[in-house]
Amino acid sequence: MLLQCAGLRGPAETKQAGASAMDGLDWGDVRIFLAVAEAGSLTEAGNRLRLSQPTVGRRLRALEAAVGGRLFDRLPNRVVLTALGRALLESAEAMRA
């Protein structure tokens, strides 16, 4: 399963495992990931979080390094979740709820 490769669990496992589902990941980086996924751009996510775009990009790269792959395809004016990004989004939203 893709999430297991990233050190994460699927939604059913997340509910069973509770807070341990995101072990090893920096929650601050995950929070930024969620903001980028919702905003569709690093700049808009930065505005919402009151962070600079370079800071958002740096933290996103750190999270990508931690999970071992790209979370977004970066287009000129927006970002689009990759398969790994969609898998992480499911787990991250479950943790936030």
PDB file of N, CA and C in Angstrom:
ATOM      1  N   MET A   1       0.847  -1.189   0.000  1.00  0.00           N
ATOM      2  CA  MET A   1       0.000   0.000   0.000  1.00  0.00           C
ATOM      3  C   MET A   1       0.886   1.244   0.000  1.00  0.00           C
ATOM      4  N   LEU A   2       0.481   2.218  -0.767  1.00  0.00           N
ATOM      5  CA  LEU A   2       1.261   3.439  -0.925  1.00  0.00           C
ATOM      6  C   LEU A   2       1.519   4.132   0.406  1.00  0.00           C
ATOM      7  N   LEU A   3       0.520   4.169   1.273  1.00  0.00           N
ATOM      8  CA  LEU A   3       0.688   4.847   2.557  1.00  0.00           C
ATOM      9  C   LEU A   3       1.721   4.152   3.431  1.00  0.00           C
ATOM     10  N   GLN A   4       1.776   2.847   3.361  1.00  0.00           N
ATOM     11  CA  GLN A   4       2.756   2.136   4.166  1.00  0.00           C
ATOM     12  C   GLN A   4       4.167   2.492   3.731  1.00  0.00           C
ATOM     13  N   CYS A   5       4.354   2.694   2.423  1.00  0.00           N
ATOM     14  CA  CYS A   5       5.666   3.111   1.927  1.00  0.00           C
ATOM     15  C   CYS A   5       6.048   4.468   2.501  1.00  0.00           C
ATOM     16  N   ALA A   6       5.045   5.304   2.738  1.00  0.00           N
ATOM     17  CA  ALA A   6       5.293   6.635   3.265  1.00  0.00           C
ATOM     18  C   ALA A   6       5.307   6.655   4.789  1.00  0.00           C
ATOM     19  N   GLY A   7       5.127   5.492   5.406  1.00  0.00           N
ATOM     20  CA  GLY A   7       5.111   5.443   6.862  1.00  0.00           C
ATOM     21  C   GLY A   7       3.775   5.852   7.444  1.00  0.00           C
ATOM     22  N   LEU A   8       2.727   5.797   6.620  1.00  0.00           N
ATOM     23  CA  LEU A   8       1.396   6.200   7.051  1.00  0.00           C
ATOM     24  C   LEU A   8       0.446   5.021   6.931  1.00  0.00           C
ATOM     25  N   ARG A   9      -0.754   5.193   7.428  1.00  0.00           N
ATOM     26  CA  ARG A   9      -1.767   4.154   7.345  1.00  0.00           C
ATOM     27  C   ARG A   9      -2.979   4.686   6.598  1.00  0.00           C
ATOM     28  N   GLY A  10      -3.819   3.783   6.143  1.00  0.00           N
ATOM     29  CA  GLY A  10      -5.057   4.157   5.469  1.00  0.00           C
ATOM     30  C   GLY A  10      -6.081   4.653   6.464  1.00  0.00           C
ATOM     31  N   PRO A  11      -7.253   5.130   5.991  1.00  0.00           N
ATOM     32  CA  PRO A  11      -8.272   5.711   6.866  1.00  0.00           C
ATOM     33  C   PRO A  11      -8.751   4.769   7.964  1.00  0.00           C
ATOM     34  N   ALA A  12      -9.025   3.510   7.646  1.00  0.00           N
ATOM     35  CA  ALA A  12      -9.495   2.584   8.673  1.00  0.00           C
ATOM     36  C   ALA A  12      -8.423   2.370   9.731  1.00  0.00           C
ATOM     37  N   GLU A  13      -7.185   2.214   9.275  1.00  0.00           N
ATOM     38  CA  GLU A  13      -6.080   2.022  10.207  1.00  0.00           C
ATOM     39  C   GLU A  13      -5.835   3.284  11.023  1.00  0.00           C
ATOM     40  N   THR A  14      -6.058   4.452  10.392  1.00  0.00           N
ATOM     41  CA  THR A  14      -5.857   5.718  11.086  1.00  0.00           C
ATOM     42  C   THR A  14      -6.793   5.824  12.283  1.00  0.00           C
ATOM     43  N   LYS A  15      -8.065   5.455  12.097  1.00  0.00           N
ATOM     44  CA  LYS A  15      -9.015   5.536  13.198  1.00  0.00           C
ATOM     45  C   LYS A  15      -8.609   4.599  14.324  1.00  0.00           C
ATOM     46  N   GLN A  16      -8.087   3.417  13.972  1.00  0.00           N
ATOM     47  CA  GLN A  16      -7.672   2.463  14.986  1.00  0.00           C
ATOM     48  C   GLN A  16      -6.405   2.932  15.685  1.00  0.00           C
ATOM     49  N   ALA A  17      -5.504   3.520  14.936  1.00  0.00           N
ATOM     50  CA  ALA A  17      -4.194   3.856  15.481  1.00  0.00           C
ATOM     51  C   ALA A  17      -4.165   5.206  16.182  1.00  0.00           C
ATOM     52  N   GLY A  18      -5.128   6.062  15.906  1.00  0.00           N
ATOM     53  CA  GLY A  18      -5.162   7.381  16.526  1.00  0.00           C
ATOM     54  C   GLY A  18      -3.973   8.221  16.120  1.00  0.00           C
ATOM     55  N   ALA A  19      -3.343   8.887  17.092  1.00  0.00           N
ATOM     56  CA  ALA A  19      -2.265   9.837  16.815  1.00  0.00           C
ATOM     57  C   ALA A  19      -1.028   9.179  16.216  1.00  0.00           C
ATOM     58  N   SER A  20      -0.872   7.874  16.372  1.00  0.00           N
ATOM     59  CA  SER A  20       0.333   7.231  15.858  1.00  0.00           C
ATOM     60  C   SER A  20       0.340   7.103  14.338  1.00  0.00           C
ATOM     61  N   ALA A  21      -0.768   7.405  13.666  1.00  0.00           N
ATOM     62  CA  ALA A  21      -0.850   7.242  12.210  1.00  0.00           C
ATOM     63  C   ALA A  21       0.154   8.113  11.472  1.00  0.00           C
ATOM     64  N   MET A  22       0.560   9.202  12.057  1.00  0.00           N
ATOM     65  CA  MET A  22       1.471  10.121  11.383  1.00  0.00           C
ATOM     66  C   MET A  22       2.830  10.150  12.077  1.00  0.00           C
ATOM     67  N   ASP A  23       3.145   9.103  12.798  1.00  0.00           N
ATOM     68  CA  ASP A  23       4.435   9.030  13.488  1.00  0.00           C
ATOM     69  C   ASP A  23       5.585   9.332  12.534  1.00  0.00           C
ATOM     70  N   GLY A  24       6.533  10.088  13.026  1.00  0.00           N
ATOM     71  CA  GLY A  24       7.720  10.385  12.238  1.00  0.00           C
ATOM     72  C   GLY A  24       7.596  11.607  11.355  1.00  0.00           C
ATOM     73  N   LEU A  25       6.395  12.160  11.220  1.00  0.00           N
ATOM     74  CA  LEU A  25       6.213  13.358  10.398  1.00  0.00           C
ATOM     75  C   LEU A  25       6.011  14.566  11.294  1.00  0.00           C
ATOM     76  N   ASP A  26       6.547  15.683  10.874  1.00  0.00           N
ATOM     77  CA  ASP A  26       6.408  16.935  11.606  1.00  0.00           C
ATOM     78  C   ASP A  26       4.999  17.488  11.358  1.00  0.00           C
ATOM     79  N   TRP A  27       4.207  17.629  12.425  1.00  0.00           N
ATOM     80  CA  TRP A  27       2.832  18.101  12.256  1.00  0.00           C
ATOM     81  C   TRP A  27       2.799  19.492  11.618  1.00  0.00           C
ATOM     82  N   GLY A  28       3.770  20.338  11.904  1.00  0.00           N
ATOM     83  CA  GLY A  28       3.816  21.658  11.276  1.00  0.00           C
ATOM     84  C   GLY A  28       3.928  21.549   9.765  1.00  0.00           C
ATOM     85  N   ASP A  29       4.733  20.597   9.290  1.00  0.00           N
ATOM     86  CA  ASP A  29       4.861  20.379   7.852  1.00  0.00           C
ATOM     87  C   ASP A  29       3.567  19.814   7.274  1.00  0.00           C
ATOM     88  N   VAL A  30       2.922  18.918   8.015  1.00  0.00           N
ATOM     89  CA  VAL A  30       1.653  18.341   7.554  1.00  0.00           C
ATOM     90  C   VAL A  30       0.587  19.428   7.483  1.00  0.00           C
ATOM     91  N   ARG A  31       0.585  20.324   8.461  1.00  0.00           N
ATOM     92  CA  ARG A  31      -0.378  21.435   8.472  1.00  0.00           C
ATOM     93  C   ARG A  31      -0.177  22.318   7.236  1.00  0.00           C
ATOM     94  N   ILE A  32       1.070  22.559   6.868  1.00  0.00           N
ATOM     95  CA  ILE A  32       1.361  23.341   5.668  1.00  0.00           C
ATOM     96  C   ILE A  32       0.914  22.569   4.431  1.00  0.00           C
ATOM     97  N   PHE A  33       1.172  21.270   4.391  1.00  0.00           N
ATOM     98  CA  PHE A  33       0.717  20.438   3.283  1.00  0.00           C
ATOM     99  C   PHE A  33      -0.798  20.560   3.107  1.00  0.00           C
ATOM    100  N   LEU A  34      -1.543  20.478   4.209  1.00  0.00           N
ATOM    101  CA  LEU A  34      -2.999  20.598   4.141  1.00  0.00           C
ATOM    102  C   LEU A  34      -3.418  21.962   3.579  1.00  0.00           C
ATOM    103  N   ALA A  35      -2.737  23.006   4.009  1.00  0.00           N
ATOM    104  CA  ALA A  35      -3.067  24.350   3.519  1.00  0.00           C
ATOM    105  C   ALA A  35      -2.784  24.465   2.025  1.00  0.00           C
ATOM    106  N   VAL A  36      -1.684  23.899   1.556  1.00  0.00           N
ATOM    107  CA  VAL A  36      -1.358  23.952   0.123  1.00  0.00           C
ATOM    108  C   VAL A  36      -2.394  23.152  -0.662  1.00  0.00           C
ATOM    109  N   ALA A  37      -2.765  21.983  -0.161  1.00  0.00           N
ATOM    110  CA  ALA A  37      -3.761  21.156  -0.845  1.00  0.00           C
ATOM    111  C   ALA A  37      -5.093  21.896  -0.960  1.00  0.00           C
ATOM    112  N   GLU A  38      -5.480  22.589   0.084  1.00  0.00           N
ATOM    113  CA  GLU A  38      -6.749  23.323   0.081  1.00  0.00           C
ATOM    114  C   GLU A  38      -6.679  24.580  -0.768  1.00  0.00           C
ATOM    115  N   ALA A  39      -5.558  25.282  -0.725  1.00  0.00           N
ATOM    116  CA  ALA A  39      -5.418  26.554  -1.441  1.00  0.00           C
ATOM    117  C   ALA A  39      -5.098  26.359  -2.917  1.00  0.00           C
ATOM    118  N   GLY A  40      -4.395  25.289  -3.242  1.00  0.00           N
ATOM    119  CA  GLY A  40      -4.016  25.055  -4.633  1.00  0.00           C
ATOM    120  C   GLY A  40      -2.763  25.781  -5.074  1.00  0.00           C
ATOM    121  N   SER A  41      -2.139  26.504  -4.155  1.00  0.00           N
ATOM    122  CA  SER A  41      -0.882  27.179  -4.483  1.00  0.00           C
ATOM    123  C   SER A  41      -0.086  27.437  -3.212  1.00  0.00           C
ATOM    124  N   LEU A  42       1.228  27.482  -3.380  1.00  0.00           N
ATOM    125  CA  LEU A  42       2.095  27.748  -2.229  1.00  0.00           C
ATOM    126  C   LEU A  42       1.907  29.178  -1.733  1.00  0.00           C
ATOM    127  N   THR A  43       1.754  30.104  -2.665  1.00  0.00           N
ATOM    128  CA  THR A  43       1.597  31.508  -2.290  1.00  0.00           C
ATOM    129  C   THR A  43       0.324  31.725  -1.480  1.00  0.00           C
ATOM    130  N   GLU A  44      -0.806  31.172  -1.954  1.00  0.00           N
ATOM    131  CA  GLU A  44      -2.072  31.348  -1.239  1.00  0.00           C
ATOM    132  C   GLU A  44      -2.029  30.642   0.111  1.00  0.00           C
ATOM    133  N   ALA A  45      -1.428  29.457   0.172  1.00  0.00           N
ATOM    134  CA  ALA A  45      -1.294  28.765   1.451  1.00  0.00           C
ATOM    135  C   ALA A  45      -0.468  29.615   2.415  1.00  0.00           C
ATOM    136  N   GLY A  46       0.610  30.201   1.908  1.00  0.00           N
ATOM    137  CA  GLY A  46       1.427  31.082   2.742  1.00  0.00           C
ATOM    138  C   GLY A  46       0.647  32.267   3.265  1.00  0.00           C
ATOM    139  N   ASN A  47      -0.168  32.856   2.404  1.00  0.00           N
ATOM    140  CA  ASN A  47      -1.001  33.985   2.833  1.00  0.00           C
ATOM    141  C   ASN A  47      -1.946  33.566   3.948  1.00  0.00           C
ATOM    142  N   ARG A  48      -2.572  32.411   3.789  1.00  0.00           N
ATOM    143  CA  ARG A  48      -3.524  31.928   4.793  1.00  0.00           C
ATOM    144  C   ARG A  48      -2.843  31.616   6.126  1.00  0.00           C
ATOM    145  N   LEU A  49      -1.616  31.124   6.044  1.00  0.00           N
ATOM    146  CA  LEU A  49      -0.885  30.746   7.258  1.00  0.00           C
ATOM    147  C   LEU A  49       0.008  31.861   7.790  1.00  0.00           C
ATOM    148  N   ARG A  50       0.058  32.969   7.051  1.00  0.00           N
ATOM    149  CA  ARG A  50       0.939  34.090   7.390  1.00  0.00           C
ATOM    150  C   ARG A  50       2.410  33.670   7.373  1.00  0.00           C
ATOM    151  N   LEU A  51       2.754  32.907   6.319  1.00  0.00           N
ATOM    152  CA  LEU A  51       4.130  32.471   6.089  1.00  0.00           C
ATOM    153  C   LEU A  51       4.534  32.915   4.689  1.00  0.00           C
ATOM    154  N   SER A  52       5.820  33.085   4.463  1.00  0.00           N
ATOM    155  CA  SER A  52       6.276  33.448   3.126  1.00  0.00           C
ATOM    156  C   SER A  52       6.212  32.230   2.212  1.00  0.00           C
ATOM    157  N   GLN A  53       6.104  32.480   0.919  1.00  0.00           N
ATOM    158  CA  GLN A  53       6.070  31.395  -0.058  1.00  0.00           C
ATOM    159  C   GLN A  53       7.336  30.551   0.010  1.00  0.00           C
ATOM    160  N   PRO A  54       8.528  31.151   0.150  1.00  0.00           N
ATOM    161  CA  PRO A  54       9.727  30.316   0.275  1.00  0.00           C
ATOM    162  C   PRO A  54       9.699  29.397   1.503  1.00  0.00           C
ATOM    163  N   THR A  55       9.149  29.872   2.608  1.00  0.00           N
ATOM    164  CA  THR A  55       9.032  29.039   3.800  1.00  0.00           C
ATOM    165  C   THR A  55       8.092  27.870   3.543  1.00  0.00           C
ATOM    166  N   VAL A  56       6.966  28.136   2.910  1.00  0.00           N
ATOM    167  CA  VAL A  56       6.018  27.069   2.580  1.00  0.00           C
ATOM    168  C   VAL A  56       6.697  26.038   1.677  1.00  0.00           C
ATOM    169  N   GLY A  57       7.406  26.490   0.666  1.00  0.00           N
ATOM    170  CA  GLY A  57       8.100  25.582  -0.245  1.00  0.00           C
ATOM    171  C   GLY A  57       9.159  24.752   0.460  1.00  0.00           C
ATOM    172  N   ARG A  58       9.897  25.377   1.350  1.00  0.00           N
ATOM    173  CA  ARG A  58      10.951  24.675   2.089  1.00  0.00           C
ATOM    174  C   ARG A  58      10.358  23.601   3.000  1.00  0.00           C
ATOM    175  N   ARG A  59       9.289  23.927   3.689  1.00  0.00           N
ATOM    176  CA  ARG A  59       8.644  22.955   4.588  1.00  0.00           C
ATOM    177  C   ARG A  59       7.988  21.828   3.800  1.00  0.00           C
ATOM    178  N   LEU A  60       7.443  22.152   2.643  1.00  0.00           N
ATOM    179  CA  LEU A  60       6.842  21.134   1.791  1.00  0.00           C
ATOM    180  C   LEU A  60       7.916  20.173   1.277  1.00  0.00           C
ATOM    181  N   ARG A  61       9.068  20.713   0.888  1.00  0.00           N
ATOM    182  CA  ARG A  61      10.182  19.849   0.447  1.00  0.00           C
ATOM    183  C   ARG A  61      10.663  18.945   1.582  1.00  0.00           C
ATOM    184  N   ALA A  62      10.669  19.458   2.804  1.00  0.00           N
ATOM    185  CA  ALA A  62      11.065  18.642   3.955  1.00  0.00           C
ATOM    186  C   ALA A  62      10.083  17.482   4.154  1.00  0.00           C
ATOM    187  N   LEU A  63       8.804  17.759   4.003  1.00  0.00           N
ATOM    188  CA  LEU A  63       7.805  16.708   4.137  1.00  0.00           C
ATOM    189  C   LEU A  63       7.940  15.692   3.006  1.00  0.00           C
ATOM    190  N   GLU A  64       8.184  16.175   1.798  1.00  0.00           N
ATOM    191  CA  GLU A  64       8.383  15.260   0.669  1.00  0.00           C
ATOM    192  C   GLU A  64       9.597  14.366   0.907  1.00  0.00           C
ATOM    193  N   ALA A  65      10.638  14.905   1.478  1.00  0.00           N
ATOM    194  CA  ALA A  65      11.820  14.091   1.801  1.00  0.00           C
ATOM    195  C   ALA A  65      11.469  13.050   2.857  1.00  0.00           C
ATOM    196  N   ALA A  66      10.655  13.431   3.827  1.00  0.00           N
ATOM    197  CA  ALA A  66      10.279  12.510   4.903  1.00  0.00           C
ATOM    198  C   ALA A  66       9.421  11.349   4.398  1.00  0.00           C
ATOM    199  N   VAL A  67       8.551  11.615   3.421  1.00  0.00           N
ATOM    200  CA  VAL A  67       7.684  10.555   2.905  1.00  0.00           C
ATOM    201  C   VAL A  67       8.300   9.856   1.695  1.00  0.00           C
ATOM    202  N   GLY A  68       9.368  10.415   1.155  1.00  0.00           N
ATOM    203  CA  GLY A  68      10.086   9.757   0.071  1.00  0.00           C
ATOM    204  C   GLY A  68       9.516   9.952  -1.316  1.00  0.00           C
ATOM    205  N   GLY A  69       8.841  11.051  -1.546  1.00  0.00           N
ATOM    206  CA  GLY A  69       8.320  11.301  -2.890  1.00  0.00           C
ATOM    207  C   GLY A  69       7.633  12.645  -2.998  1.00  0.00           C
ATOM    208  N   ARG A  70       7.327  13.021  -4.236  1.00  0.00           N
ATOM    209  CA  ARG A  70       6.641  14.296  -4.485  1.00  0.00           C
ATOM    210  C   ARG A  70       5.180  14.209  -4.069  1.00  0.00           C
ATOM    211  N   LEU A  71       4.703  15.243  -3.421  1.00  0.00           N
ATOM    212  CA  LEU A  71       3.313  15.311  -2.995  1.00  0.00           C
ATOM    213  C   LEU A  71       2.463  16.120  -3.961  1.00  0.00           C
ATOM    214  N   PHE A  72       3.105  17.015  -4.709  1.00  0.00           N
ATOM    215  CA  PHE A  72       2.402  17.872  -5.657  1.00  0.00           C
ATOM    216  C   PHE A  72       3.166  17.920  -6.970  1.00  0.00           C
ATOM    217  N   ASP A  73       2.420  18.025  -8.060  1.00  0.00           N
ATOM    218  CA  ASP A  73       3.010  18.425  -9.335  1.00  0.00           C
ATOM    219  C   ASP A  73       2.887  19.939  -9.353  1.00  0.00           C
ATOM    220  N   ARG A  74       3.996  20.611  -9.582  1.00  0.00           N
ATOM    221  CA  ARG A  74       4.000  22.077  -9.557  1.00  0.00           C
ATOM    222  C   ARG A  74       3.825  22.606 -10.974  1.00  0.00           C
ATOM    223  N   LEU A  75       2.731  23.317 -11.185  1.00  0.00           N
ATOM    224  CA  LEU A  75       2.419  23.944 -12.462  1.00  0.00           C
ATOM    225  C   LEU A  75       2.674  25.437 -12.321  1.00  0.00           C
ATOM    226  N   PRO A  76       2.657  26.192 -13.424  1.00  0.00           N
ATOM    227  CA  PRO A  76       3.002  27.614 -13.332  1.00  0.00           C
ATOM    228  C   PRO A  76       2.215  28.411 -12.279  1.00  0.00           C
ATOM    229  N   ASN A  77       0.908  28.193 -12.181  1.00  0.00           N
ATOM    230  CA  ASN A  77       0.113  29.011 -11.259  1.00  0.00           C
ATOM    231  C   ASN A  77      -0.633  28.212 -10.203  1.00  0.00           C
ATOM    232  N   ARG A  78      -0.344  26.921 -10.116  1.00  0.00           N
ATOM    233  CA  ARG A  78      -1.052  26.090  -9.136  1.00  0.00           C
ATOM    234  C   ARG A  78      -0.281  24.801  -8.913  1.00  0.00           C
ATOM    235  N   VAL A  79      -0.729  24.043  -7.924  1.00  0.00           N
ATOM    236  CA  VAL A  79      -0.168  22.730  -7.659  1.00  0.00           C
ATOM    237  C   VAL A  79      -1.302  21.710  -7.713  1.00  0.00           C
ATOM    238  N   VAL A  80      -0.947  20.476  -8.086  1.00  0.00           N
ATOM    239  CA  VAL A  80      -1.920  19.387  -8.181  1.00  0.00           C
ATOM    240  C   VAL A  80      -1.355  18.210  -7.399  1.00  0.00           C
ATOM    241  N   LEU A  81      -2.173  17.605  -6.564  1.00  0.00           N
ATOM    242  CA  LEU A  81      -1.732  16.466  -5.770  1.00  0.00           C
ATOM    243  C   LEU A  81      -1.313  15.294  -6.651  1.00  0.00           C
ATOM    244  N   THR A  82      -0.227  14.647  -6.279  1.00  0.00           N
ATOM    245  CA  THR A  82       0.190  13.395  -6.908  1.00  0.00           C
ATOM    246  C   THR A  82      -0.574  12.260  -6.210  1.00  0.00           C
ATOM    247  N   ALA A  83      -0.374  11.031  -6.654  1.00  0.00           N
ATOM    248  CA  ALA A  83      -1.000   9.882  -5.986  1.00  0.00           C
ATOM    249  C   ALA A  83      -0.542   9.809  -4.525  1.00  0.00           C
ATOM    250  N   LEU A  84       0.739  10.023  -4.289  1.00  0.00           N
ATOM    251  CA  LEU A  84       1.253  10.024  -2.920  1.00  0.00           C
ATOM    252  C   LEU A  84       0.620  11.156  -2.115  1.00  0.00           C
ATOM    253  N   GLY A  85       0.468  12.312  -2.738  1.00  0.00           N
ATOM    254  CA  GLY A  85      -0.168  13.444  -2.069  1.00  0.00           C
ATOM    255  C   GLY A  85      -1.607  13.155  -1.697  1.00  0.00           C
ATOM    256  N   ARG A  86      -2.342  12.506  -2.591  1.00  0.00           N
ATOM    257  CA  ARG A  86      -3.737  12.150  -2.285  1.00  0.00           C
ATOM    258  C   ARG A  86      -3.804  11.168  -1.121  1.00  0.00           C
ATOM    259  N   ALA A  87      -2.870  10.219  -1.091  1.00  0.00           N
ATOM    260  CA  ALA A  87      -2.838   9.249   0.010  1.00  0.00           C
ATOM    261  C   ALA A  87      -2.520   9.943   1.335  1.00  0.00           C
ATOM    262  N   LEU A  88      -1.557  10.839   1.327  1.00  0.00           N
ATOM    263  CA  LEU A  88      -1.213  11.575   2.545  1.00  0.00           C
ATOM    264  C   LEU A  88      -2.369  12.471   2.974  1.00  0.00           C
ATOM    265  N   LEU A  89      -3.050  13.083   2.014  1.00  0.00           N
ATOM    266  CA  LEU A  89      -4.155  13.974   2.326  1.00  0.00           C
ATOM    267  C   LEU A  89      -5.242  13.232   3.116  1.00  0.00           C
ATOM    268  N   GLU A  90      -5.547  12.020   2.707  1.00  0.00           N
ATOM    269  CA  GLU A  90      -6.552  11.218   3.412  1.00  0.00           C
ATOM    270  C   GLU A  90      -6.162  11.028   4.876  1.00  0.00           C
ATOM    271  N   SER A  91      -4.930  10.639   5.105  1.00  0.00           N
ATOM    272  CA  SER A  91      -4.473  10.409   6.482  1.00  0.00           C
ATOM    273  C   SER A  91      -4.383  11.709   7.272  1.00  0.00           C
ATOM    274  N   ALA A  92      -3.901  12.767   6.622  1.00  0.00           N
ATOM    275  CA  ALA A  92      -3.747  14.052   7.307  1.00  0.00           C
ATOM    276  C   ALA A  92      -5.100  14.631   7.699  1.00  0.00           C
ATOM    277  N   GLU A  93      -6.092  14.502   6.821  1.00  0.00           N
ATOM    278  CA  GLU A  93      -7.424  15.016   7.148  1.00  0.00           C
ATOM    279  C   GLU A  93      -8.044  14.221   8.291  1.00  0.00           C
ATOM    280  N   ALA A  94      -7.804  12.917   8.296  1.00  0.00           N
ATOM    281  CA  ALA A  94      -8.315  12.087   9.388  1.00  0.00           C
ATOM    282  C   ALA A  94      -7.684  12.493  10.718  1.00  0.00           C
ATOM    283  N   MET A  95      -6.405  12.836  10.689  1.00  0.00           N
ATOM    284  CA  MET A  95      -5.718  13.259  11.911  1.00  0.00           C
ATOM    285  C   MET A  95      -6.219  14.618  12.376  1.00  0.00           C
ATOM    286  N   ARG A  96      -6.529  15.505  11.438  1.00  0.00           N
ATOM    287  CA  ARG A  96      -6.977  16.848  11.791  1.00  0.00           C
ATOM    288  C   ARG A  96      -8.377  16.822  12.383  1.00  0.00           C
ATOM    289  N   ALA A  97      -9.189  15.864  11.960  1.00  0.00           N
ATOM    290  CA  ALA A  97     -10.600  15.801  12.390  1.00  0.00           C
ATOM    291  C   ALA A  97     -10.758  15.482  13.849  1.00  0.00           C
TER     292      ALA A  97
END
